[in-house]
Amino acid sequence: MSNVPIRIAILDDHLIVLEGINRLLDGSPTYSIVASFTLAQDLLDFLKHNKVDIILLDISLPDISGIDLCLQIKQAYPNISVIALSNHSERSIILRMLENGASGYLLKNIDLQDLKSALNEAVAGRPAFSPSVQDIISRPTLSETMSFPKLTKREKEILQLIAQGNTTTAIADKLFLSPLTIETHRKRIMHKFQARNMTALIKTVTEHDLI
């Protein structure tokens, strides 16, 4: 570990979280909180002129999704390690943050030792997870272990149009097909997925990027 403190910026719209982390790391020779923000734009403006090693980033922010912001930061500053600090424990959200370049993910119930350990892991270029997050990402959900039926190009096209709110008649007009043909496709797709209704089916295929 270098003698130069690890420069940390924090973005969280809850002042109590900002104050808490500042107090936890106050006086540490290893870590230096260089700035704390409640708005994403303020952080982005700060990064233009200041050196930061690690950003502790909340996901639920008032002006942008932390997931989208993570990708934006990594594209502009690939050498900065972004660690999510969140109350969201859903596996899908954790994985989306990692896909967008996050170096780790911490739940806000961590203690000081977990926080320091995660910061050290990130600086060393290793994934930084709190113990509870490690457990979550190691266990795939039931839906992730399921295999889904394959959709034809036409079925995907029709499902996309349904998801956009088009009626059977409107879809038939767009695709130059008869309404009866569209309804036949609808029924075949519903049967493939054993779906209770079209709303549930659209939710499933959208969540799993099947269309």
mmCIF file of C-alpha atoms in Angstrom:
data_model
loop_
_atom_site.group_PDB
_atom_site.id
_atom_site.type_symbol
_atom_site.label_atom_id
_atom_site.label_comp_id
_atom_site.label_asym_id
_atom_site.label_seq_id
_atom_site.Cartn_x
_atom_site.Cartn_y
_atom_site.Cartn_z
ATOM 1 C CA MET A 1 0.000 0.000 0.000
ATOM 2 C CA SER A 2 1.317 3.431 -0.973
ATOM 3 C CA ASN A 3 1.938 6.165 1.603
ATOM 4 C CA VAL A 4 -0.406 8.386 -0.414
ATOM 5 C CA PRO A 5 -3.941 8.099 1.007
ATOM 6 C CA ILE A 6 -6.595 6.489 -1.160
ATOM 7 C CA ARG A 7 -8.735 9.371 -2.410
ATOM 8 C CA ILE A 8 -12.428 8.616 -2.012
ATOM 9 C CA ALA A 9 -15.491 10.506 -3.228
ATOM 10 C CA ILE A 10 -18.963 9.609 -1.988
ATOM 11 C CA LEU A 11 -22.296 10.151 -3.754
ATOM 12 C CA ASP A 12 -25.404 9.517 -1.673
ATOM 13 C CA ASP A 13 -28.531 11.613 -1.308
ATOM 14 C CA HIS A 14 -28.786 10.822 2.423
ATOM 15 C CA LEU A 15 -26.672 13.175 4.504
ATOM 16 C CA ILE A 16 -26.604 10.725 7.398
ATOM 17 C CA VAL A 17 -24.833 8.182 5.174
ATOM 18 C CA LEU A 18 -22.283 10.762 4.059
ATOM 19 C CA GLU A 19 -21.650 11.847 7.640
ATOM 20 C CA GLY A 20 -21.438 8.238 8.822
ATOM 21 C CA ILE A 21 -18.782 7.211 6.308
ATOM 22 C CA ASN A 22 -16.823 10.387 6.925
ATOM 23 C CA ARG A 23 -16.787 9.618 10.646
ATOM 24 C CA LEU A 24 -15.810 5.981 10.065
ATOM 25 C CA LEU A 25 -12.776 6.949 8.019
ATOM 26 C CA ASP A 26 -11.911 10.202 9.781
ATOM 27 C CA GLY A 27 -8.279 10.343 10.838
ATOM 28 C CA SER A 28 -7.276 7.292 8.791
ATOM 29 C CA PRO A 29 -3.809 7.604 7.200
ATOM 30 C CA THR A 30 -4.861 5.164 4.480
ATOM 31 C CA TYR A 31 -8.108 6.722 3.268
ATOM 32 C CA SER A 32 -8.989 10.312 2.494
ATOM 33 C CA ILE A 33 -12.548 11.457 1.780
ATOM 34 C CA VAL A 34 -11.848 14.202 -0.742
ATOM 35 C CA ALA A 35 -15.493 15.113 -1.382
ATOM 36 C CA SER A 36 -19.082 14.114 -0.651
ATOM 37 C CA PHE A 37 -22.059 14.808 -2.888
ATOM 38 C CA THR A 38 -25.819 14.375 -2.950
ATOM 39 C CA LEU A 39 -26.234 15.089 -6.683
ATOM 40 C CA ALA A 40 -24.603 13.248 -9.577
ATOM 41 C CA GLN A 41 -23.853 16.366 -11.601
ATOM 42 C CA ASP A 42 -21.848 17.851 -8.733
ATOM 43 C CA LEU A 43 -19.712 14.712 -8.633
ATOM 44 C CA LEU A 44 -19.190 14.766 -12.402
ATOM 45 C CA ASP A 45 -18.135 18.409 -12.261
ATOM 46 C CA PHE A 46 -15.682 17.591 -9.460
ATOM 47 C CA LEU A 47 -14.105 14.721 -11.408
ATOM 48 C CA LYS A 48 -13.193 17.038 -14.274
ATOM 49 C CA HIS A 49 -10.594 18.824 -12.153
ATOM 50 C CA ASN A 50 -9.776 16.513 -9.244
ATOM 51 C CA LYS A 51 -8.068 13.163 -8.761
ATOM 52 C CA VAL A 52 -10.184 10.371 -7.256
ATOM 53 C CA ASP A 53 -9.241 6.713 -6.758
ATOM 54 C CA ILE A 54 -12.550 5.285 -5.553
ATOM 55 C CA ILE A 55 -16.166 6.420 -5.729
ATOM 56 C CA LEU A 56 -18.698 5.035 -3.262
ATOM 57 C CA LEU A 57 -21.892 5.305 -5.244
ATOM 58 C CA ASP A 58 -25.500 4.997 -4.140
ATOM 59 C CA ILE A 59 -27.919 3.540 -6.687
ATOM 60 C CA SER A 60 -31.106 5.440 -5.825
ATOM 61 C CA LEU A 61 -30.297 9.043 -6.644
ATOM 62 C CA PRO A 62 -32.605 12.008 -7.267
ATOM 63 C CA ASP A 63 -31.152 13.048 -10.639
ATOM 64 C CA ILE A 64 -29.961 9.798 -12.275
ATOM 65 C CA SER A 65 -29.856 6.056 -11.778
ATOM 66 C CA GLY A 66 -26.637 5.011 -10.060
ATOM 67 C CA ILE A 67 -26.464 2.082 -12.461
ATOM 68 C CA ASP A 68 -26.396 4.424 -15.470
ATOM 69 C CA LEU A 69 -24.037 6.817 -13.714
ATOM 70 C CA CYS A 70 -21.570 4.001 -13.033
ATOM 71 C CA LEU A 71 -21.294 3.281 -16.757
ATOM 72 C CA GLN A 72 -20.908 6.979 -17.505
ATOM 73 C CA ILE A 73 -18.094 7.354 -14.977
ATOM 74 C CA LYS A 74 -16.242 4.242 -16.144
ATOM 75 C CA GLN A 75 -16.394 5.346 -19.775
ATOM 76 C CA ALA A 76 -14.932 8.759 -18.926
ATOM 77 C CA TYR A 77 -12.560 7.682 -16.121
ATOM 78 C CA PRO A 78 -11.690 3.978 -16.539
ATOM 79 C CA ASN A 79 -9.032 4.100 -13.800
ATOM 80 C CA ILE A 80 -11.499 5.099 -11.090
ATOM 81 C CA SER A 81 -12.916 2.212 -9.074
ATOM 82 C CA VAL A 82 -16.665 2.525 -8.537
ATOM 83 C CA ILE A 83 -18.148 0.644 -5.587
ATOM 84 C CA ALA A 84 -21.910 0.563 -5.163
ATOM 85 C CA LEU A 85 -23.135 1.379 -1.664
ATOM 86 C CA SER A 86 -26.809 0.556 -1.501
ATOM 87 C CA ASN A 87 -29.791 -0.844 0.374
ATOM 88 C CA HIS A 88 -30.820 -2.795 -2.729
ATOM 89 C CA SER A 89 -29.974 -6.462 -2.290
ATOM 90 C CA GLU A 90 -31.603 -7.799 -5.470
ATOM 91 C CA ARG A 91 -29.194 -10.004 -7.408
ATOM 92 C CA SER A 92 -30.276 -8.518 -10.737
ATOM 93 C CA ILE A 93 -29.347 -4.998 -9.610
ATOM 94 C CA ILE A 94 -25.979 -6.155 -8.281
ATOM 95 C CA LEU A 95 -25.182 -7.872 -11.574
ATOM 96 C CA ARG A 96 -26.237 -4.825 -13.601
ATOM 97 C CA MET A 97 -23.861 -2.649 -11.608
ATOM 98 C CA LEU A 98 -21.032 -5.102 -12.256
ATOM 99 C CA GLU A 99 -21.896 -5.215 -15.964
ATOM 100 C CA ASN A 100 -21.612 -1.422 -16.037
ATOM 101 C CA GLY A 101 -18.082 -1.548 -14.662
ATOM 102 C CA ALA A 102 -18.474 -1.428 -10.885
ATOM 103 C CA SER A 103 -15.525 -2.853 -8.950
ATOM 104 C CA GLY A 104 -17.742 -4.005 -6.118
ATOM 105 C CA TYR A 105 -21.015 -3.791 -4.265
ATOM 106 C CA LEU A 106 -21.630 -3.117 -0.574
ATOM 107 C CA LEU A 107 -24.843 -3.105 1.395
ATOM 108 C CA LYS A 108 -25.295 -0.208 3.791
ATOM 109 C CA ASN A 109 -25.389 -2.512 6.800
ATOM 110 C CA ILE A 110 -21.617 -3.120 6.563
ATOM 111 C CA ASP A 111 -19.297 -2.384 9.458
ATOM 112 C CA LEU A 112 -16.013 -0.488 9.360
ATOM 113 C CA GLN A 113 -13.919 -3.615 8.838
ATOM 114 C CA ASP A 114 -15.997 -4.701 5.835
ATOM 115 C CA LEU A 115 -15.740 -1.209 4.376
ATOM 116 C CA LYS A 116 -11.959 -1.041 4.755
ATOM 117 C CA SER A 117 -11.563 -4.550 3.369
ATOM 118 C CA ALA A 118 -13.630 -3.649 0.303
ATOM 119 C CA LEU A 119 -11.640 -0.466 -0.291
ATOM 120 C CA ASN A 120 -8.386 -2.407 -0.107
ATOM 121 C CA GLU A 121 -9.678 -5.038 -2.533
ATOM 122 C CA ALA A 122 -10.725 -2.374 -5.029
ATOM 123 C CA VAL A 123 -7.328 -0.649 -4.873
ATOM 124 C CA ALA A 124 -5.655 -4.022 -5.478
ATOM 125 C CA GLY A 125 -7.815 -4.526 -8.554
ATOM 126 C CA ARG A 126 -9.939 -7.284 -7.040
ATOM 127 C CA PRO A 127 -13.749 -7.465 -6.724
ATOM 128 C CA ALA A 128 -14.957 -5.712 -3.582
ATOM 129 C CA PHE A 129 -18.031 -7.283 -2.007
ATOM 130 C CA SER A 130 -19.444 -7.258 1.481
ATOM 131 C CA PRO A 131 -20.012 -10.814 2.823
ATOM 132 C CA SER A 132 -23.790 -10.664 2.318
ATOM 133 C CA VAL A 133 -23.369 -9.585 -1.306
ATOM 134 C CA GLN A 134 -20.927 -12.428 -1.956
ATOM 135 C CA ASP A 135 -23.621 -14.812 -0.772
ATOM 136 C CA ILE A 136 -26.284 -13.205 -2.972
ATOM 137 C CA ILE A 137 -24.278 -13.321 -6.204
ATOM 138 C CA SER A 138 -23.150 -16.886 -5.594
ATOM 139 C CA ARG A 139 -26.727 -18.179 -5.663
ATOM 140 C CA PRO A 140 -28.620 -17.815 -8.961
ATOM 141 C CA THR A 141 -32.330 -17.151 -8.677
ATOM 142 C CA LEU A 142 -34.928 -19.674 -9.815
ATOM 143 C CA SER A 143 -35.695 -17.635 -12.943
ATOM 144 C CA GLU A 144 -32.015 -17.567 -13.891
ATOM 145 C CA THR A 145 -31.768 -21.341 -13.777
ATOM 146 C CA MET A 146 -34.856 -21.740 -15.965
ATOM 147 C CA SER A 147 -34.479 -22.338 -19.669
ATOM 148 C CA PHE A 148 -36.793 -20.296 -21.880
ATOM 149 C CA PRO A 149 -38.301 -21.371 -25.191
ATOM 150 C CA LYS A 150 -36.800 -19.799 -28.288
ATOM 151 C CA LEU A 151 -38.748 -17.181 -30.175
ATOM 152 C CA THR A 152 -38.775 -16.851 -33.944
ATOM 153 C CA LYS A 153 -37.907 -13.516 -35.535
ATOM 154 C CA ARG A 154 -41.597 -12.899 -36.256
ATOM 155 C CA GLU A 155 -42.619 -13.779 -32.691
ATOM 156 C CA LYS A 156 -40.058 -11.351 -31.276
ATOM 157 C CA GLU A 157 -41.318 -8.683 -33.645
ATOM 158 C CA ILE A 158 -44.912 -9.201 -32.537
ATOM 159 C CA LEU A 159 -44.011 -9.286 -28.841
ATOM 160 C CA GLN A 160 -42.086 -6.027 -29.179
ATOM 161 C CA LEU A 161 -45.107 -4.380 -30.756
ATOM 162 C CA ILE A 162 -47.400 -5.756 -28.054
ATOM 163 C CA ALA A 163 -45.014 -4.468 -25.390
ATOM 164 C CA GLN A 164 -45.243 -1.024 -26.996
ATOM 165 C CA GLY A 165 -49.013 -1.083 -26.500
ATOM 166 C CA ASN A 166 -50.136 -1.884 -30.049
ATOM 167 C CA THR A 167 -53.466 -3.634 -30.610
ATOM 168 C CA THR A 168 -53.845 -6.754 -32.732
ATOM 169 C CA THR A 169 -55.300 -4.672 -35.577
ATOM 170 C CA ALA A 170 -52.476 -2.136 -35.385
ATOM 171 C CA ILE A 171 -49.844 -4.895 -35.398
ATOM 172 C CA ALA A 172 -51.537 -6.547 -38.373
ATOM 173 C CA ASP A 173 -51.434 -3.248 -40.272
ATOM 174 C CA LYS A 174 -47.772 -2.632 -39.423
ATOM 175 C CA LEU A 175 -46.681 -6.127 -40.476
ATOM 176 C CA PHE A 176 -49.064 -6.436 -43.430
ATOM 177 C CA LEU A 177 -50.638 -9.534 -41.920
ATOM 178 C CA SER A 178 -54.203 -10.436 -41.044
ATOM 179 C CA PRO A 179 -55.472 -9.937 -37.463
ATOM 180 C CA LEU A 180 -56.184 -13.685 -37.382
ATOM 181 C CA THR A 181 -52.496 -14.416 -38.102
ATOM 182 C CA ILE A 182 -51.430 -12.072 -35.284
ATOM 183 C CA GLU A 183 -53.829 -13.777 -32.857
ATOM 184 C CA THR A 184 -52.470 -17.176 -33.896
ATOM 185 C CA HIS A 185 -48.939 -15.984 -33.120
ATOM 186 C CA ARG A 186 -50.143 -14.607 -29.770
ATOM 187 C CA LYS A 187 -51.659 -17.921 -28.755
ATOM 188 C CA ARG A 188 -48.610 -19.876 -29.894
ATOM 189 C CA ILE A 189 -46.267 -17.636 -27.892
ATOM 190 C CA MET A 190 -48.490 -17.873 -24.793
ATOM 191 C CA HIS A 191 -48.477 -21.647 -25.107
ATOM 192 C CA LYS A 192 -44.678 -21.752 -25.522
ATOM 193 C CA PHE A 193 -44.164 -19.916 -22.233
ATOM 194 C CA GLN A 194 -47.149 -21.408 -20.413
ATOM 195 C CA ALA A 195 -47.997 -17.803 -19.479
ATOM 196 C CA ARG A 196 -51.123 -16.928 -17.499
ATOM 197 C CA ASN A 197 -51.670 -13.748 -19.494
ATOM 198 C CA MET A 198 -49.905 -11.468 -21.939
ATOM 199 C CA THR A 199 -48.927 -8.966 -19.244
ATOM 200 C CA ALA A 200 -47.001 -11.633 -17.316
ATOM 201 C CA LEU A 201 -45.417 -12.869 -20.532
ATOM 202 C CA ILE A 202 -44.225 -9.394 -21.547
ATOM 203 C CA LYS A 203 -42.769 -8.907 -18.076
ATOM 204 C CA THR A 204 -40.844 -12.191 -18.315
ATOM 205 C CA VAL A 205 -39.401 -11.678 -21.792
ATOM 206 C CA THR A 206 -38.484 -8.064 -21.035
ATOM 207 C CA GLU A 207 -36.734 -8.861 -17.747
ATOM 208 C CA HIS A 208 -34.666 -11.586 -19.416
ATOM 209 C CA ASP A 209 -33.881 -9.631 -22.613
ATOM 210 C CA LEU A 210 -35.645 -12.148 -24.803
ATOM 211 C CA ILE A 211 -36.973 -9.445 -27.140
#
